[in-house]
Amino acid sequence: MSLSTSGIDVTSIVSQLMTLEQRPLTALKTKEAGFQAKISALGSLKGAVSALQTAATTLVPSAGTTATQKFSVFKTSVGDATIASATSSSSAVAGTYSLEVNQLAKQHGLLSSTTATPFSGTNGTLPTGGTLTIRLDTQAGSLTPSKTTDVTIADGATPEAIRDAINKASAGVSAVVINGTAGKQLVLTGDTAGSNQFIKLSGVTGLAYDPNATPDPLTDAFSQSQAAQGSAFKLNGIAATATTNTVTTAIDGITLNLLKGPEAPATSLSTTLTISKDNSSLTSGINALVKAFNEFNTTATSLGSYNATTKVAAVLNGDSTLRGAQNAFRTVLGQVPAELSGATLQHLSDIGVNLQKDGKLTVDATKLNAAISSDFTGVANLVAAYSSSFKTVADGLVGSGGLIAARSDGISASIASLGKQSAVISKRLTEIEARYRTQFTSLDVLLTGMSTTSDYLTQQLANLPSTSSN
């Protein structure tokens, strides 16, 4: 402790006085900490509701799609996965098919001639350039080619320059230059296999090519190294063809990808294609919804709890937003959706989803599987209806302008207001502290002066001659 000349500890006195003066500021900080805790708790609540919203949304059919269509999922398998693969949609039908691949689709390939070469210019260049049009089409030609691209070729271009121009154009054609014993040859290969991928070239003298044209000086410059072709196969003995190796029209709801064809002398490769119903997406979706609801229930219960032993309440104990969220979801569980009116299956308990005393849901897998097996459409409709109700409630809580967001915004506004109040008080406290220091410093100076005067008078009085009486 540092004392002044007068014996007054100015620093200590001012510090104690300021502790008293700061009580309003301390109260504001405590209040702000409480608000911050509530915002954090509301964030946890929002996270739990959002997870439930996501789980419910996943089970709601999109516009124009029925619940049965949404949950009608099929899985496919191919006996020999090196020959083909397959995927399915909701319009597929379960069944087993024999698959015989006779021919794979192939890419078109061209190479420039070494006799009637287009590179007859100086030092093996193209004499005259221009705009090279590359068209990918059927051999016979069509009104709507697969792709058409214009490529600028400079006069006197080298084979390498032509190669680079074609590759940069993303024309669906890859170009390379091979320097063989007969000289440089430009090799063009289609990026995609298929009978609609014939490469046709026009617009530049010496680079033209049309597979249907009668050989002449324009077409002799290129020869065909590989004809573009489609695929050929048989399903259950029925012959079919496709433009590419990806087949979407042979079986409703099935996309077949042919991967390997026969090698001479074989004329076919055989395997089996199996399509079966897959209910796992429905059951897994239900379990995910139940899990998300239970996690919400756990979070909400914890945020609103009260410990009777310690007499400590959780941050959102008694909070109206929390109670509103809990009640809204409980209402969903206890109220039959309007779209299920008259349906055989109307309650979640009808498919084995039951509400427990602790507020959580459980799934009776045996009952659920039995319900799906006996009434798939009924289960699909019930799950979609309840999920839609869950989603509606969740949207109202965490959506744009939702209840939780509005509550958080309100608290944030209160925190901002407290911040302004704190700034005003802090400024006032600074002024008060300065005034206290001025006052007590002045007092210290005054007392020091009085003490000095007192010492002087005492000294002077002591020096006066003493008097005595005879």
Coordinates of C-alpha atoms in Angstrom, one line a residue:
M1 CA 0.0 0.0 0.0
S2 CA 1.4 3.4 -1.0
L3 CA 0.6 6.2 1.4
S4 CA 0.8 9.9 0.7
T5 CA 2.5 12.5 2.9
S6 CA -0.7 13.0 4.7
G7 CA -1.2 9.3 5.3
I8 CA -4.1 8.9 2.9
D9 CA -4.0 5.9 0.5
V10 CA -5.6 7.7 -2.5
T11 CA -5.3 4.7 -4.8
S12 CA -6.9 2.3 -2.4
I13 CA -9.8 4.6 -1.5
V14 CA -10.6 5.3 -5.2
S15 CA -10.4 1.6 -6.0
Q16 CA -12.9 0.7 -3.3
L17 CA -15.2 3.5 -4.3
M18 CA -15.0 2.5 -8.0
T19 CA -15.9 -1.1 -7.0
L20 CA -19.2 0.2 -5.7
E21 CA -19.7 2.5 -8.7
Q22 CA -19.2 -0.4 -11.1
R23 CA -22.0 -2.5 -9.8
P24 CA -24.4 -1.5 -12.5
L25 CA -21.8 -2.3 -15.2
T26 CA -21.2 -5.7 -13.6
A27 CA -24.9 -6.4 -13.5
L28 CA -25.2 -5.6 -17.2
K29 CA -22.3 -8.0 -18.0
T30 CA -23.9 -10.7 -16.0
K31 CA -27.2 -10.1 -17.9
E32 CA -25.3 -10.2 -21.2
A33 CA -23.6 -13.5 -20.3
G34 CA -27.1 -14.9 -19.7
F35 CA -28.3 -13.8 -23.1
Q36 CA -25.2 -15.2 -24.8
A37 CA -25.9 -18.6 -23.1
K38 CA -29.4 -18.5 -24.4
I39 CA -28.3 -17.8 -27.9
S40 CA -25.9 -20.7 -27.7
A41 CA -28.7 -23.0 -26.3
L42 CA -31.0 -21.9 -29.1
G43 CA -28.3 -22.7 -31.6
S44 CA -28.1 -26.3 -30.2
L45 CA -31.9 -26.5 -30.4
K46 CA -31.8 -25.2 -34.0
G47 CA -29.2 -27.8 -34.9
A48 CA -31.4 -30.6 -33.5
V49 CA -34.5 -29.3 -35.3
S50 CA -32.5 -28.9 -38.6
A51 CA -31.3 -32.5 -38.4
L52 CA -34.9 -33.7 -38.0
Q53 CA -36.0 -31.4 -40.8
T54 CA -33.4 -33.0 -43.1
A55 CA -34.5 -36.5 -42.2
A56 CA -38.1 -35.7 -42.8
T57 CA -37.5 -33.9 -46.1
T58 CA -35.7 -37.0 -47.4
L59 CA -38.9 -39.0 -47.0
V60 CA -41.3 -36.4 -48.7
P61 CA -42.0 -37.2 -52.4
S62 CA -41.2 -34.5 -54.8
A63 CA -44.0 -32.8 -56.8
G64 CA -45.7 -35.1 -59.3
T65 CA -44.3 -38.2 -57.6
T66 CA -46.4 -40.6 -55.4
A67 CA -45.1 -42.1 -52.2
T68 CA -45.1 -45.5 -53.8
Q69 CA -43.0 -44.3 -56.7
K70 CA -40.6 -42.6 -54.3
F71 CA -40.0 -45.7 -52.2
S72 CA -40.2 -48.2 -55.0
V73 CA -36.5 -48.9 -55.2
F74 CA -35.0 -51.8 -57.2
K75 CA -31.5 -53.2 -57.0
T76 CA -29.8 -54.8 -60.0
S77 CA -27.0 -57.4 -60.3
V78 CA -25.2 -58.9 -63.2
G79 CA -23.8 -62.4 -63.0
D80 CA -20.6 -61.4 -64.7
A81 CA -19.8 -57.9 -63.7
T82 CA -17.1 -57.6 -66.4
I83 CA -19.7 -58.0 -69.2
A84 CA -22.2 -55.4 -68.1
S85 CA -23.6 -53.3 -65.2
A86 CA -27.1 -52.0 -64.6
T87 CA -29.0 -49.3 -62.6
S88 CA -32.7 -49.0 -62.0
S89 CA -35.4 -46.5 -61.4
S90 CA -38.8 -46.7 -59.7
S91 CA -40.5 -47.8 -62.9
A92 CA -38.5 -51.1 -63.0
V93 CA -40.1 -54.5 -62.6
A94 CA -38.5 -57.4 -60.7
G95 CA -37.3 -60.2 -62.8
T96 CA -34.3 -62.2 -64.1
Y97 CA -33.1 -61.9 -67.7
S98 CA -30.5 -63.7 -69.8
L99 CA -28.2 -61.2 -71.5
E100 CA -26.1 -62.0 -74.5
V101 CA -23.7 -59.3 -75.8
N102 CA -22.9 -59.7 -79.5
Q103 CA -21.2 -56.4 -80.3
L104 CA -19.9 -53.4 -78.3
A105 CA -20.2 -49.8 -79.7
K106 CA -16.9 -48.5 -81.0
Q107 CA -15.4 -45.0 -81.6
H108 CA -14.8 -43.7 -85.1
G109 CA -11.1 -43.4 -86.1
L110 CA -9.5 -41.6 -89.1
L111 CA -5.9 -41.2 -90.2
S112 CA -4.4 -39.0 -92.9
S113 CA -3.1 -40.7 -96.0
T114 CA 0.6 -41.0 -96.8
T115 CA -0.1 -40.8 -100.6
A116 CA -2.7 -38.2 -101.0
T117 CA -1.5 -36.3 -98.0
P118 CA -3.0 -33.0 -97.0
F119 CA 0.4 -31.8 -95.9
S120 CA 1.8 -30.9 -99.3
G121 CA 2.9 -27.5 -98.5
T122 CA 6.4 -26.3 -97.7
N123 CA 8.1 -28.5 -95.1
G124 CA 5.1 -30.8 -94.9
T125 CA 2.5 -28.2 -94.0
L126 CA -1.2 -27.6 -94.9
P127 CA -1.0 -25.1 -97.9
T128 CA -4.3 -23.3 -97.2
G129 CA -6.3 -23.1 -93.9
G130 CA -9.7 -21.9 -93.1
T131 CA -12.6 -22.9 -90.8
L132 CA -12.7 -26.6 -90.3
T133 CA -16.2 -27.9 -89.3
I134 CA -16.2 -31.1 -87.3
R135 CA -19.5 -32.8 -87.1
L136 CA -20.4 -36.0 -85.1
D137 CA -23.3 -37.7 -86.8
T138 CA -24.7 -41.0 -88.1
Q139 CA -23.1 -42.4 -91.2
A140 CA -26.1 -41.5 -93.3
G141 CA -26.4 -38.0 -91.8
S142 CA -29.2 -36.5 -89.8
L143 CA -30.9 -33.1 -89.3
T144 CA -29.6 -33.0 -85.7
P145 CA -26.0 -34.1 -85.4
S146 CA -24.7 -35.1 -82.0
K147 CA -22.2 -32.2 -82.1
T148 CA -20.9 -29.6 -84.5
T149 CA -17.8 -27.5 -83.8
D150 CA -15.9 -25.0 -85.9
V151 CA -12.1 -24.9 -85.6
T152 CA -9.9 -22.2 -87.1
I153 CA -6.9 -23.6 -89.0
A154 CA -4.1 -21.2 -90.1
D155 CA -2.5 -21.2 -93.6
G156 CA 0.7 -23.2 -93.6
A157 CA -0.3 -25.0 -90.4
T158 CA 1.9 -27.9 -89.4
P159 CA 0.3 -31.3 -88.4
E160 CA 1.1 -30.4 -84.8
A161 CA -0.7 -27.1 -85.1
I162 CA -3.8 -28.7 -86.5
R163 CA -3.6 -31.3 -83.7
D164 CA -3.5 -28.6 -81.0
A165 CA -6.3 -26.6 -82.6
I166 CA -8.6 -29.6 -82.7
N167 CA -7.8 -30.7 -79.1
K168 CA -8.4 -27.1 -77.8
A169 CA -11.8 -26.9 -79.5
S170 CA -13.4 -29.7 -77.3
A171 CA -15.1 -31.0 -80.4
G172 CA -15.6 -34.5 -79.1
V173 CA -12.6 -35.6 -81.1
S174 CA -9.0 -36.3 -80.0
A175 CA -6.1 -35.7 -82.4
V176 CA -2.6 -37.0 -82.3
V177 CA 0.3 -36.9 -84.8
I178 CA 2.2 -40.1 -85.4
N179 CA 5.6 -39.8 -87.2
G180 CA 6.0 -43.2 -88.9
T181 CA 8.4 -44.5 -91.6
A182 CA 6.1 -43.0 -94.3
G183 CA 6.0 -39.6 -92.6
K184 CA 3.7 -37.7 -90.3
Q185 CA 0.1 -38.8 -90.1
L186 CA -2.8 -37.0 -88.3
V187 CA -4.9 -39.5 -86.4
L188 CA -8.4 -38.5 -85.2
T189 CA -10.4 -40.6 -82.7
G190 CA -13.9 -39.9 -81.5
D191 CA -14.2 -39.4 -77.7
T192 CA -17.4 -41.4 -77.5
A193 CA -18.3 -44.8 -78.9
G194 CA -21.5 -45.1 -80.9
S195 CA -23.1 -45.3 -84.3
N196 CA -24.0 -41.6 -84.1
Q197 CA -20.4 -40.6 -83.6
F198 CA -19.1 -40.7 -87.2
I199 CA -16.5 -37.9 -87.7
K200 CA -17.2 -35.7 -90.7
L201 CA -14.9 -32.9 -91.7
S202 CA -15.6 -30.0 -94.1
G203 CA -14.5 -26.5 -94.8
V204 CA -10.8 -26.9 -95.4
T205 CA -9.3 -28.2 -98.6
G206 CA -7.3 -31.3 -97.8
L207 CA -8.9 -32.0 -94.5
A208 CA -12.4 -32.9 -95.7
Y209 CA -13.9 -36.3 -95.0
D210 CA -17.4 -37.8 -95.5
P211 CA -17.8 -41.6 -95.0
N212 CA -20.6 -41.5 -97.7
A213 CA -18.7 -39.6 -100.4
T214 CA -17.3 -41.3 -103.4
P215 CA -13.5 -41.1 -103.1
D216 CA -12.1 -37.9 -104.7
P217 CA -9.2 -35.6 -104.1
L218 CA -11.0 -34.2 -101.0
T219 CA -11.8 -37.5 -99.3
D220 CA -8.7 -39.5 -100.3
A221 CA -6.7 -37.4 -97.8
F222 CA -8.2 -39.5 -94.9
S223 CA -8.9 -43.2 -94.5
Q224 CA -11.1 -44.9 -91.9
S225 CA -9.1 -46.9 -89.3
Q226 CA -12.1 -47.8 -87.2
A227 CA -15.8 -47.5 -88.2
A228 CA -18.1 -46.0 -85.6
Q229 CA -20.7 -48.6 -84.6
G230 CA -23.5 -49.2 -82.1
S231 CA -24.0 -52.1 -79.8
A232 CA -25.9 -55.3 -80.4
F233 CA -27.2 -57.7 -77.8
K234 CA -30.0 -60.1 -76.9
L235 CA -32.3 -60.1 -73.8
N236 CA -34.1 -63.4 -73.2
G237 CA -33.2 -64.3 -76.7
I238 CA -34.8 -61.1 -78.2
A239 CA -32.3 -59.2 -80.4
A240 CA -31.8 -55.5 -79.8
T241 CA -29.4 -52.7 -80.8
A242 CA -28.4 -49.4 -79.3
T243 CA -26.6 -46.4 -80.5
T244 CA -24.0 -46.6 -77.7
N245 CA -23.0 -49.0 -75.0
T246 CA -25.4 -47.3 -72.6
V247 CA -28.8 -48.8 -73.2
T248 CA -31.9 -47.1 -71.7
T249 CA -34.7 -48.4 -74.0
A250 CA -34.5 -52.2 -73.8
I251 CA -36.2 -52.6 -70.4
D252 CA -38.4 -50.1 -68.7
G253 CA -36.7 -48.5 -65.7
I254 CA -33.3 -50.1 -66.4
T255 CA -30.1 -48.5 -67.7
L256 CA -27.8 -51.2 -69.0
N257 CA -24.1 -50.5 -69.5
L258 CA -22.3 -52.9 -71.8
L259 CA -18.7 -53.3 -70.8
K260 CA -17.2 -56.2 -72.8
G261 CA -18.0 -57.9 -76.1
P262 CA -16.9 -61.2 -77.7
E263 CA -13.5 -61.7 -79.3
A264 CA -13.1 -63.8 -82.4
P265 CA -13.9 -66.6 -83.0
A266 CA -16.6 -66.1 -80.3
T267 CA -19.7 -64.3 -81.4
S268 CA -21.3 -63.5 -78.0
L269 CA -20.7 -63.3 -74.3
S270 CA -23.5 -64.4 -72.0
T271 CA -24.6 -63.6 -68.4
T272 CA -27.7 -63.0 -66.3
L273 CA -29.3 -59.7 -65.2
T274 CA -31.4 -59.8 -62.0
I275 CA -33.7 -57.0 -60.8
S276 CA -35.2 -57.3 -57.3
K277 CA -37.2 -55.1 -55.0
D278 CA -35.2 -53.2 -52.4
N279 CA -37.0 -52.0 -49.3
S280 CA -33.9 -50.9 -47.5
S281 CA -34.3 -47.2 -48.5
L282 CA -37.8 -47.1 -46.8
T283 CA -36.7 -48.8 -43.6
S284 CA -33.4 -46.9 -43.4
G285 CA -35.4 -43.6 -44.0
I286 CA -37.8 -44.5 -41.1
N287 CA -34.9 -45.3 -38.8
A288 CA -33.1 -42.1 -39.7
L289 CA -36.3 -40.1 -38.9
V290 CA -36.7 -41.8 -35.6
K291 CA -33.0 -41.2 -34.7
A292 CA -33.3 -37.5 -35.6
F293 CA -36.5 -37.2 -33.5
N294 CA -34.9 -38.9 -30.5
E295 CA -31.8 -36.7 -30.7
F296 CA -34.1 -33.6 -30.8
N297 CA -35.9 -35.0 -27.8
T298 CA -32.7 -35.5 -25.9
T299 CA -31.4 -32.0 -26.7
A300 CA -34.7 -30.3 -25.9
T301 CA -35.0 -32.2 -22.6
S302 CA -31.5 -31.2 -21.5
L303 CA -31.9 -27.6 -22.5
G304 CA -35.1 -27.3 -20.5
S305 CA -34.2 -29.4 -17.5
Y306 CA -34.2 -28.6 -13.7
N307 CA -32.0 -30.3 -11.2
A308 CA -34.0 -30.6 -8.0
T309 CA -31.0 -31.6 -5.9
T310 CA -28.8 -28.7 -6.9
K311 CA -31.7 -26.4 -7.6
V312 CA -30.1 -25.4 -10.9
A313 CA -32.2 -24.8 -14.0
A314 CA -30.9 -25.3 -17.5
V315 CA -30.5 -22.3 -19.8
L316 CA -33.9 -22.7 -21.6
N317 CA -35.9 -23.9 -18.6
G318 CA -39.3 -22.4 -18.9
D319 CA -38.5 -20.8 -22.3
S320 CA -41.5 -20.4 -24.5
T321 CA -39.6 -21.2 -27.8
L322 CA -38.4 -24.5 -26.4
R323 CA -41.9 -25.5 -25.1
G324 CA -43.4 -24.5 -28.5
A325 CA -41.0 -26.7 -30.4
Q326 CA -41.6 -29.7 -28.1
N327 CA -45.4 -29.3 -28.2
A328 CA -45.4 -28.9 -32.0
F329 CA -43.6 -32.2 -32.6
R330 CA -45.7 -34.0 -30.0
T331 CA -48.8 -32.8 -31.9
V332 CA -47.4 -34.3 -35.1
L333 CA -47.1 -37.7 -33.3
G334 CA -50.6 -37.6 -31.9
Q335 CA -52.5 -36.2 -34.9
V336 CA -53.4 -38.3 -37.9
P337 CA -52.5 -36.3 -41.1
A338 CA -55.5 -35.3 -43.2
E339 CA -54.2 -37.3 -46.3
L340 CA -54.4 -40.5 -44.3
S341 CA -58.1 -40.1 -43.6
G342 CA -59.8 -43.4 -44.4
A343 CA -56.6 -45.3 -44.8
T344 CA -56.0 -48.7 -43.2
L345 CA -52.7 -47.5 -41.8
Q346 CA -53.1 -44.2 -39.9
H347 CA -50.7 -44.2 -36.9
L348 CA -47.0 -44.7 -36.7
S349 CA -47.7 -47.4 -34.2
D350 CA -49.4 -49.3 -37.0
I351 CA -46.0 -49.9 -38.6
G352 CA -44.1 -50.5 -35.3
V353 CA -43.0 -47.0 -34.5
N354 CA -44.0 -46.4 -30.9
L355 CA -43.7 -43.5 -28.4
Q356 CA -42.0 -44.3 -25.1
K357 CA -42.6 -42.8 -21.7
D358 CA -39.3 -40.8 -21.9
G359 CA -40.6 -39.1 -25.1
K360 CA -38.4 -41.1 -27.5
L361 CA -39.5 -43.3 -30.4
T362 CA -38.6 -47.0 -30.9
V363 CA -38.9 -49.1 -34.0
D364 CA -40.2 -52.7 -33.9
A365 CA -38.3 -54.0 -36.9
T366 CA -40.4 -57.2 -37.2
K367 CA -43.7 -55.3 -37.3
L368 CA -42.3 -52.8 -39.7
N369 CA -41.0 -55.4 -42.2
A370 CA -44.3 -57.3 -41.9
A371 CA -46.3 -54.1 -42.7
I372 CA -44.0 -53.3 -45.7
S373 CA -44.5 -56.9 -47.0
S374 CA -48.3 -56.9 -46.7
D375 CA -49.1 -53.2 -47.6
F376 CA -46.1 -51.5 -49.2
T377 CA -48.2 -48.6 -50.6
G378 CA -50.0 -48.1 -47.2
V379 CA -46.6 -47.8 -45.4
A380 CA -45.2 -45.5 -48.0
N381 CA -48.2 -43.2 -47.8
L382 CA -48.1 -43.1 -44.0
V383 CA -44.4 -42.4 -43.8
A384 CA -44.6 -39.7 -46.4
A385 CA -47.6 -38.0 -44.6
Y386 CA -46.0 -37.9 -41.2
S387 CA -42.7 -36.8 -42.7
S388 CA -44.4 -34.0 -44.4
S389 CA -46.0 -32.9 -41.1
F390 CA -42.6 -33.1 -39.3
K391 CA -41.1 -31.0 -42.2
T392 CA -43.8 -28.4 -41.9
V393 CA -43.2 -27.9 -38.2
A394 CA -39.4 -27.9 -38.6
D395 CA -39.7 -25.3 -41.4
G396 CA -41.7 -23.0 -39.1
L397 CA -39.0 -23.3 -36.5
V398 CA -35.7 -23.0 -38.4
G399 CA -36.8 -21.7 -41.8
S400 CA -36.3 -18.1 -42.9
G401 CA -38.1 -16.0 -40.3
G402 CA -38.7 -19.1 -38.2
L403 CA -39.6 -19.0 -34.5
I404 CA -36.0 -19.9 -33.3
A405 CA -34.4 -17.4 -35.6
A406 CA -36.8 -14.7 -34.5
R407 CA -36.1 -15.5 -30.8
S408 CA -32.3 -15.4 -31.4
D409 CA -32.6 -12.1 -33.3
G410 CA -34.6 -10.7 -30.4
I411 CA -31.9 -11.7 -27.9
S412 CA -29.2 -10.4 -30.1
A413 CA -31.0 -7.0 -30.2
S414 CA -31.1 -7.1 -26.4
I415 CA -27.4 -7.8 -26.2
A416 CA -26.7 -4.9 -28.6
S417 CA -28.8 -2.6 -26.3
L418 CA -26.8 -3.8 -23.3
G419 CA -23.6 -3.0 -25.1
K420 CA -24.8 0.6 -25.7
Q421 CA -25.7 0.9 -22.0
S422 CA -22.4 -0.5 -21.0
A423 CA -20.5 2.0 -23.2
V424 CA -22.4 4.9 -21.5
I425 CA -21.8 3.6 -18.0
S426 CA -18.1 2.9 -18.8
K427 CA -17.6 6.4 -20.0
R428 CA -19.4 7.8 -16.9
L429 CA -17.2 5.6 -14.6
T430 CA -14.1 7.0 -16.2
E431 CA -15.2 10.5 -15.4
I432 CA -16.2 9.5 -11.9
E433 CA -12.8 7.9 -11.2
A434 CA -11.0 11.0 -12.5
R435 CA -13.1 13.2 -10.2
Y436 CA -12.5 10.9 -7.2
R437 CA -8.7 11.0 -7.9
T438 CA -8.8 14.8 -8.2
Q439 CA -10.8 15.2 -5.0
F440 CA -8.7 12.9 -2.9
T441 CA -5.5 14.2 -4.3
S442 CA -6.6 17.8 -3.4
L443 CA -7.5 16.6 0.1
D444 CA -4.1 14.9 0.4
V445 CA -2.4 18.2 -0.6
L446 CA -4.6 20.1 1.9
L447 CA -3.9 17.8 4.8
T448 CA -0.2 17.7 3.9
G449 CA -0.2 21.5 4.1
M450 CA -2.1 21.6 7.4
S451 CA 0.3 19.0 8.8
T452 CA 3.3 21.1 7.8
T453 CA 1.8 24.3 9.4
S454 CA 1.0 22.3 12.6
D455 CA 4.6 21.1 12.8
Y456 CA 5.9 24.7 12.3
L457 CA 3.7 26.2 14.9
T458 CA 4.6 23.4 17.3
Q459 CA 8.3 24.1 16.7
Q460 CA 7.9 27.8 17.1
L461 CA 6.0 27.5 20.3
A462 CA 8.7 25.2 21.7
N463 CA 11.3 27.8 21.0
L464 CA 9.5 30.6 23.0
P465 CA 11.3 31.6 26.3
S466 CA 9.7 30.1 29.2
T467 CA 8.3 32.4 31.9
S468 CA 8.3 31.8 35.6
S469 CA 6.6 33.5 38.4
N470 CA 8.5 34.5 41.5

